[in-house]
PDB file of C-alpha atoms and ligand atoms in Angstrom:
ATOM      1  CA  MET A 215      -8.897 -19.764  -4.825  1.00 39.00           C
ATOM      2  CA  LEU A 216      -6.910 -16.965  -3.992  1.00 45.00           C
ATOM      3  CA  VAL A 217      -4.043 -17.330  -6.170  1.00 47.00           C
ATOM      4  CA  MET A 218      -0.480 -14.359  -6.883  1.00 49.00           C
ATOM      5  CA  ILE A 219       0.767 -14.158 -10.220  1.00 50.00           C
ATOM      6  CA  GLU A 220       4.941 -14.123 -10.476  1.00 50.00           C
ATOM      7  CA  THR A 221       6.123 -12.058 -12.524  1.00 52.00           C
ATOM      8  CA  SER A 222       8.760 -13.220 -14.882  1.00 48.00           C
ATOM      9  CA  ASN A 223      11.705 -11.489 -16.414  1.00 43.00           C
ATOM     10  CA  GLN A 224       9.994  -7.884 -16.699  1.00 60.00           C
ATOM     11  CA  GLU A 225      10.898  -5.348 -13.410  1.00 89.00           C
ATOM     12  CA  LYS A 226       8.966  -5.214  -9.981  1.00 95.00           C
ATOM     13  CA  ILE A 227       5.555  -3.322  -9.646  1.00 97.00           C
ATOM     14  CA  LYS A 228       6.722  -0.431  -7.238  1.00 97.00           C
ATOM     15  CA  ILE A 229       4.449  -0.677  -3.470  1.00 97.00           C
ATOM     16  CA  GLY A 230       3.731   2.569  -1.524  1.00 98.00           C
ATOM     17  CA  TRP A 231       1.651   2.435   2.082  1.00 98.00           C
ATOM     18  CA  PHE A 232       0.965   5.727   3.391  1.00 98.00           C
ATOM     19  CA  THR A 233      -1.507   6.184   7.010  1.00 97.00           C
ATOM     20  CA  PHE A 234      -2.914   9.241   7.418  1.00 97.00           C
ATOM     21  CA  SER A 235      -5.979   9.626  10.028  1.00 96.00           C
ATOM     22  CA  CYS A 236      -7.139   6.265  11.629  1.00 94.00           C
ATOM     23  CA  CYS A 237      -5.546   3.501  13.991  1.00 93.00           C
ATOM     24  CA  GLU A 238      -3.549   1.821  10.587  1.00 94.00           C
ATOM     25  CA  ASP A 239      -5.646  -1.922  11.822  1.00 95.00           C
ATOM     26  CA  ASN A 240      -5.421  -2.290   7.822  1.00 95.00           C
ATOM     27  CA  LEU A 241      -1.804  -1.991   8.417  1.00 95.00           C
ATOM     28  CA  VAL A 242      -1.731  -4.654  10.490  1.00 95.00           C
ATOM     29  CA  VAL A 243      -4.010  -7.351   8.180  1.00 96.00           C
ATOM     30  CA  MET A 244      -1.244  -6.629   5.433  1.00 96.00           C
ATOM     31  CA  THR A 245       0.910  -8.373   7.308  1.00 95.00           C
ATOM     32  CA  GLU A 246      -0.770 -10.744   8.075  1.00 95.00           C
ATOM     33  CA  VAL A 247      -1.261 -11.651   5.450  1.00 96.00           C
ATOM     34  CA  MET A 248       2.720 -10.979   3.814  1.00 95.00           C
ATOM     35  CA  ASN A 249       3.167 -13.830   6.681  1.00 95.00           C
ATOM     36  CA  ASP A 250       1.398 -16.369   4.327  1.00 95.00           C
ATOM     37  CA  HIS A 251       2.485 -14.682   1.052  1.00 95.00           C
ATOM     38  CA  TRP A 252       6.401 -13.530   1.692  1.00 93.00           C
ATOM     39  CA  GLN A 253       7.972 -15.569  -0.451  1.00 95.00           C
ATOM     40  CA  GLU A 254       5.941 -14.517  -3.588  1.00 93.00           C
ATOM     41  CA  TRP A 255       5.447 -11.206  -2.502  1.00 94.00           C
ATOM     42  CA  LYS A 256       9.378 -10.221  -2.267  1.00 92.00           C
ATOM     43  CA  LYS A 257       9.611 -12.338  -6.080  1.00 93.00           C
ATOM     44  CA  LEU A 258       7.027  -9.960  -7.712  1.00 95.00           C
ATOM     45  CA  PHE A 259       7.112  -6.133  -5.127  1.00 96.00           C
ATOM     46  CA  ASP A 260       9.526  -3.521  -5.042  1.00 96.00           C
ATOM     47  CA  PHE A 261       8.641  -2.406  -1.335  1.00 95.00           C
ATOM     48  CA  ARG A 262       9.969   0.561  -1.686  1.00 96.00           C
ATOM     49  CA  HIS A 263       7.878   2.743   0.906  1.00 97.00           C
ATOM     50  CA  VAL A 264       6.298   1.308   4.005  1.00 96.00           C
ATOM     51  CA  ARG A 265       7.794   1.647   6.323  1.00 94.00           C
ATOM     52  CA  VAL A 266       6.612  -0.852   8.979  1.00 93.00           C
ATOM     53  CA  LEU A 267       9.270  -3.120   6.383  1.00 93.00           C
ATOM     54  CA  LYS A 268      12.186  -0.737   6.630  1.00 93.00           C
ATOM     55  CA  SER A 269      13.138   2.414   7.890  1.00 94.00           C
ATOM     56  CA  GLN A 270      14.850   2.991   4.897  1.00 94.00           C
ATOM     57  CA  ASN A 271      12.477   4.712   1.910  1.00 96.00           C
ATOM     58  CA  ILE A 272      12.118   5.609  -1.288  1.00 94.00           C
ATOM     59  CA  LEU A 273       9.169   8.528  -3.187  1.00 95.00           C
ATOM     60  CA  ASP A 274       9.124   8.770  -6.408  1.00 95.00           C
ATOM     61  CA  GLU A 275       6.940   6.746  -8.549  1.00 96.00           C
ATOM     62  CA  LEU A 276       5.199   3.976  -7.343  1.00 97.00           C
ATOM     63  CA  ASP A 277       3.371   1.222  -9.829  1.00 97.00           C
ATOM     64  CA  ILE A 278      -0.106   0.746  -6.330  1.00 98.00           C
ATOM     65  CA  ALA A 279       0.021   3.166  -3.812  1.00 98.00           C
ATOM     66  CA  PHE A 280      -2.166   1.644  -0.606  1.00 98.00           C
ATOM     67  CA  ILE A 281      -3.412   4.665   0.678  1.00 98.00           C
ATOM     68  CA  GLU A 282      -5.288   3.925   4.524  1.00 98.00           C
ATOM     69  CA  GLY A 283      -6.697   6.265   7.034  1.00 98.00           C
ATOM     70  CA  ALA A 284      -9.423   9.230   6.161  1.00 98.00           C
ATOM     71  CA  LEU A 285      -7.534  13.107   5.610  1.00 98.00           C
ATOM     72  CA  ALA A 286      -8.379  16.383   8.277  1.00 98.00           C
ATOM     73  CA  SER A 287      -5.304  18.407   7.307  1.00 97.00           C
ATOM     74  CA  PRO A 288      -4.141  20.602   4.707  1.00 97.00           C
ATOM     75  CA  ASP A 289      -0.652  18.738   4.723  1.00 97.00           C
ATOM     76  CA  HIS A 290      -2.671  14.939   4.578  1.00 98.00           C
ATOM     77  CA  GLU A 291      -4.139  17.231   1.511  1.00 98.00           C
ATOM     78  CA  ALA A 292      -0.740  18.520  -0.002  1.00 98.00           C
ATOM     79  CA  LYS A 293       1.714  14.880   0.584  1.00 98.00           C
ATOM     80  CA  VAL A 294      -2.502  12.697  -0.413  1.00 98.00           C
ATOM     81  CA  LYS A 295      -1.909  14.669  -4.229  1.00 98.00           C
ATOM     82  CA  ASP A 296       1.773  14.193  -4.436  1.00 98.00           C
ATOM     83  CA  ILE A 297       1.861  10.667  -3.680  1.00 98.00           C
ATOM     84  CA  ARG A 298      -1.192  10.904  -6.716  1.00 98.00           C
ATOM     85  CA  ALA A 299       1.238  12.510  -9.109  1.00 98.00           C
ATOM     86  CA  ARG A 300       3.876   9.936  -8.857  1.00 98.00           C
ATOM     87  CA  SER A 301       1.701   6.479  -8.626  1.00 98.00           C
ATOM     88  CA  LYS A 302       0.085   4.589 -11.639  1.00 98.00           C
ATOM     89  CA  LYS A 303      -2.519   3.378  -9.584  1.00 98.00           C
ATOM     90  CA  LEU A 304      -4.599   4.646  -5.991  1.00 98.00           C
ATOM     91  CA  VAL A 305      -6.029   2.637  -3.730  1.00 98.00           C
ATOM     92  CA  ALA A 306      -8.071   3.272  -0.602  1.00 98.00           C
ATOM     93  CA  VAL A 307      -7.978   0.725   1.751  1.00 97.00           C
ATOM     94  CA  GLY A 308      -9.964   0.837   4.471  1.00 97.00           C
ATOM     95  CA  SER A 309     -13.130   3.057   5.779  1.00 97.00           C
ATOM     96  CA  CYS A 310     -11.560   5.736   6.909  1.00 97.00           C
ATOM     97  CA  ALA A 311     -10.061   6.124   3.320  1.00 98.00           C
ATOM     98  CA  VAL A 312     -13.539   4.393   1.661  1.00 98.00           C
ATOM     99  CA  VAL A 313     -16.267   6.931   2.751  1.00 98.00           C
ATOM    100  CA  GLY A 314     -13.738   9.030   5.604  1.00 97.00           C
ATOM    101  CA  LEU A 315     -15.078   6.571   8.776  1.00 97.00           C
ATOM    102  CA  PRO A 316     -14.679   5.986  11.533  1.00 96.00           C
ATOM    103  CA  ALA A 317     -11.786   8.765  11.421  1.00 96.00           C
ATOM    104  CA  GLY A 318     -13.491  11.730  10.687  1.00 97.00           C
ATOM    105  CA  GLN A 319     -16.824  11.384  13.134  1.00 97.00           C
ATOM    106  CA  ARG A 320     -15.744  14.737  14.256  1.00 97.00           C
ATOM    107  CA  ASN A 321     -18.005  15.969  11.080  1.00 97.00           C
ATOM    108  CA  TYR A 322     -21.330  14.555  12.728  1.00 97.00           C
ATOM    109  CA  PHE A 323     -21.116  16.174  16.047  1.00 97.00           C
ATOM    110  CA  THR A 324     -23.150  18.027  17.185  1.00 97.00           C
ATOM    111  CA  PRO A 325     -23.097  22.149  16.712  1.00 97.00           C
ATOM    112  CA  GLU A 326     -21.919  21.736  20.725  1.00 97.00           C
ATOM    113  CA  GLN A 327     -19.393  19.342  19.895  1.00 97.00           C
ATOM    114  CA  LYS A 328     -18.820  21.321  17.294  1.00 96.00           C
ATOM    115  CA  GLU A 329     -17.754  24.104  18.990  1.00 96.00           C
ATOM    116  CA  SER A 330     -16.108  21.774  21.654  1.00 97.00           C
ATOM    117  CA  ILE A 331     -13.873  20.485  19.471  1.00 96.00           C
ATOM    118  CA  ASP A 332     -12.970  24.214  18.077  1.00 96.00           C
ATOM    119  CA  PHE A 333      -9.869  24.582  19.826  1.00 97.00           C
ATOM    120  CA  LEU A 334      -7.989  21.342  19.054  1.00 96.00           C
ATOM    121  CA  VAL A 335      -8.646  21.938  15.483  1.00 96.00           C
ATOM    122  CA  THR A 336      -7.664  25.373  15.052  1.00 96.00           C
ATOM    123  CA  ARG A 337      -4.129  24.422  17.454  1.00 96.00           C
ATOM    124  CA  PHE A 338      -3.812  21.616  14.952  1.00 94.00           C
ATOM    125  CA  GLY A 339      -3.982  22.998  12.252  1.00 95.00           C
ATOM    126  CA  ALA A 340      -7.258  20.877  11.154  1.00 97.00           C
ATOM    127  CA  LEU A 341      -9.608  20.951   8.208  1.00 97.00           C
ATOM    128  CA  ALA A 342     -13.047  21.838   8.934  1.00 95.00           C
ATOM    129  CA  SER A 343     -14.162  18.423   7.402  1.00 97.00           C
ATOM    130  CA  VAL A 344     -12.588  14.990   7.085  1.00 98.00           C
ATOM    131  CA  LYS A 345     -12.624  13.722   4.191  1.00 98.00           C
ATOM    132  CA  LYS A 346     -12.427  10.744   2.761  1.00 98.00           C
ATOM    133  CA  VAL A 347      -9.320  10.074   0.303  1.00 98.00           C
ATOM    134  CA  SER A 348     -11.359  10.803  -2.791  1.00 98.00           C
ATOM    135  CA  GLU A 349     -12.450  13.806  -2.287  1.00 98.00           C
ATOM    136  CA  VAL A 350      -8.831  15.211  -2.854  1.00 98.00           C
ATOM    137  CA  VAL A 351      -7.734  12.385  -5.182  1.00 98.00           C
ATOM    138  CA  LYS A 352      -8.892   9.653  -8.522  1.00 98.00           C
ATOM    139  CA  VAL A 353      -9.072   6.759  -6.665  1.00 98.00           C
ATOM    140  CA  ASP A 354      -9.006   3.463  -8.618  1.00 98.00           C
ATOM    141  CA  VAL A 355      -9.702   0.767  -6.213  1.00 98.00           C
ATOM    142  CA  GLU A 356     -11.378   0.802  -2.867  1.00 98.00           C
ATOM    143  CA  ILE A 357     -11.282  -1.903  -0.676  1.00 97.00           C
ATOM    144  CA  THR A 358     -12.993  -1.511   1.731  1.00 96.00           C
ATOM    145  CA  GLY A 359     -14.036  -2.866   5.468  1.00 96.00           C
ATOM    146  CA  CYS A 360     -12.638  -1.766   9.127  1.00 95.00           C
ATOM    147  CA  PRO A 361     -10.219  -2.697   8.719  1.00 95.00           C
ATOM    148  CA  MET A 362     -10.689  -4.358   5.290  1.00 96.00           C
ATOM    149  CA  SER A 363     -10.911  -8.761   4.866  1.00 96.00           C
ATOM    150  CA  PRO A 364      -7.618 -10.601   4.132  1.00 96.00           C
ATOM    151  CA  GLU A 365      -8.712 -12.019   1.092  1.00 96.00           C
ATOM    152  CA  GLY A 366     -10.982  -9.173   0.140  1.00 96.00           C
ATOM    153  CA  PHE A 367      -6.953  -7.725   0.127  1.00 97.00           C
ATOM    154  CA  LEU A 368      -6.007 -10.053  -1.826  1.00 96.00           C
ATOM    155  CA  GLU A 369      -8.163 -10.445  -3.821  1.00 96.00           C
ATOM    156  CA  LYS A 370      -8.198  -6.299  -5.538  1.00 97.00           C
ATOM    157  CA  VAL A 371      -3.953  -6.812  -5.034  1.00 96.00           C
ATOM    158  CA  ASN A 372      -4.064  -9.637  -7.558  1.00 95.00           C
ATOM    159  CA  GLY A 373      -6.110  -7.284  -9.959  1.00 96.00           C
ATOM    160  CA  LEU A 374      -4.308  -5.426 -10.350  1.00 97.00           C
ATOM    161  CA  VAL A 375      -0.641  -7.660 -10.419  1.00 95.00           C
ATOM    162  CA  ALA A 376      -2.566  -8.739 -13.523  1.00 95.00           C
ATOM    163  CA  GLU A 377      -3.799  -5.230 -14.714  1.00 95.00           C
ATOM    164  CA  LEU A 378       0.036  -4.593 -14.945  1.00 94.00           C
ATOM    165  CA  ARG A 379       1.596  -7.721 -15.354  1.00 89.00           C
ATOM    166  CA  PRO A 380      -0.388  -9.971 -18.149  1.00 87.00           C
ATOM    167  CA  VAL A 381      -0.202 -12.580 -18.170  1.00 80.00           C
ATOM    168  CA  ASN A 382       1.056 -13.719 -22.470  1.00 64.00           C
TER     169      ASN A 382
HETATM  170  S1  SF4 B  74     -10.789   1.717   8.540  1.00 54.98           S
HETATM  171 FE1  SF4 B  74     -11.076   1.225  10.700  1.00 54.98          FE
HETATM  172  S2  SF4 B  74      -9.270  -0.351  11.505  1.00 54.98           S
HETATM  173 FE2  SF4 B  74      -8.801   0.873   9.352  1.00 54.98          FE
HETATM  174  S3  SF4 B  74      -7.499   2.487   9.964  1.00 54.98           S
HETATM  175 FE3  SF4 B  74      -9.897   2.834  10.195  1.00 54.98          FE
HETATM  176  S4  SF4 B  74     -11.119   3.155  11.836  1.00 54.98           S
HETATM  177 FE4  SF4 B  74      -8.796   1.238  12.389  1.00 54.98          FE
END
């Protein structure tokens, strides 16, 4: 059975969710899980930078940063490094973030296929190869799946909550 641990008088856990190159299905899974857990989560979490939930977001310091999607441009690399520097825990969410696929399938194109998309890579200032998150920053926790499973997500979230807000 999955159990959410609620903070007592402690500060809420600051959460950020960031999307890079992907289809955002992990985000959909997270919001579906939230349908069942919002009453616990609103006491436990400060959704500090989660654009799907609100328009006014703050990026200062985070306890947990969730990263979905692969990194496809120098801007992506710079942004994820900035998020890493602000976060106690960084979680790679879903296959695109954890292994770089399927978002990075152009890495495996034939030379002819690569040549045919070169103009797009140049036009959009993309990296020569798409990267998984751990190629650019330290990742503390990985949640696999395409998309992740609700159960796997809750298990990892519960583990992080227990680590950040241990119950005496
Ligand atoms: S891992 Fe799969 S579901 Fe998740 S963003 Fe990538 S393609 Fe979409």
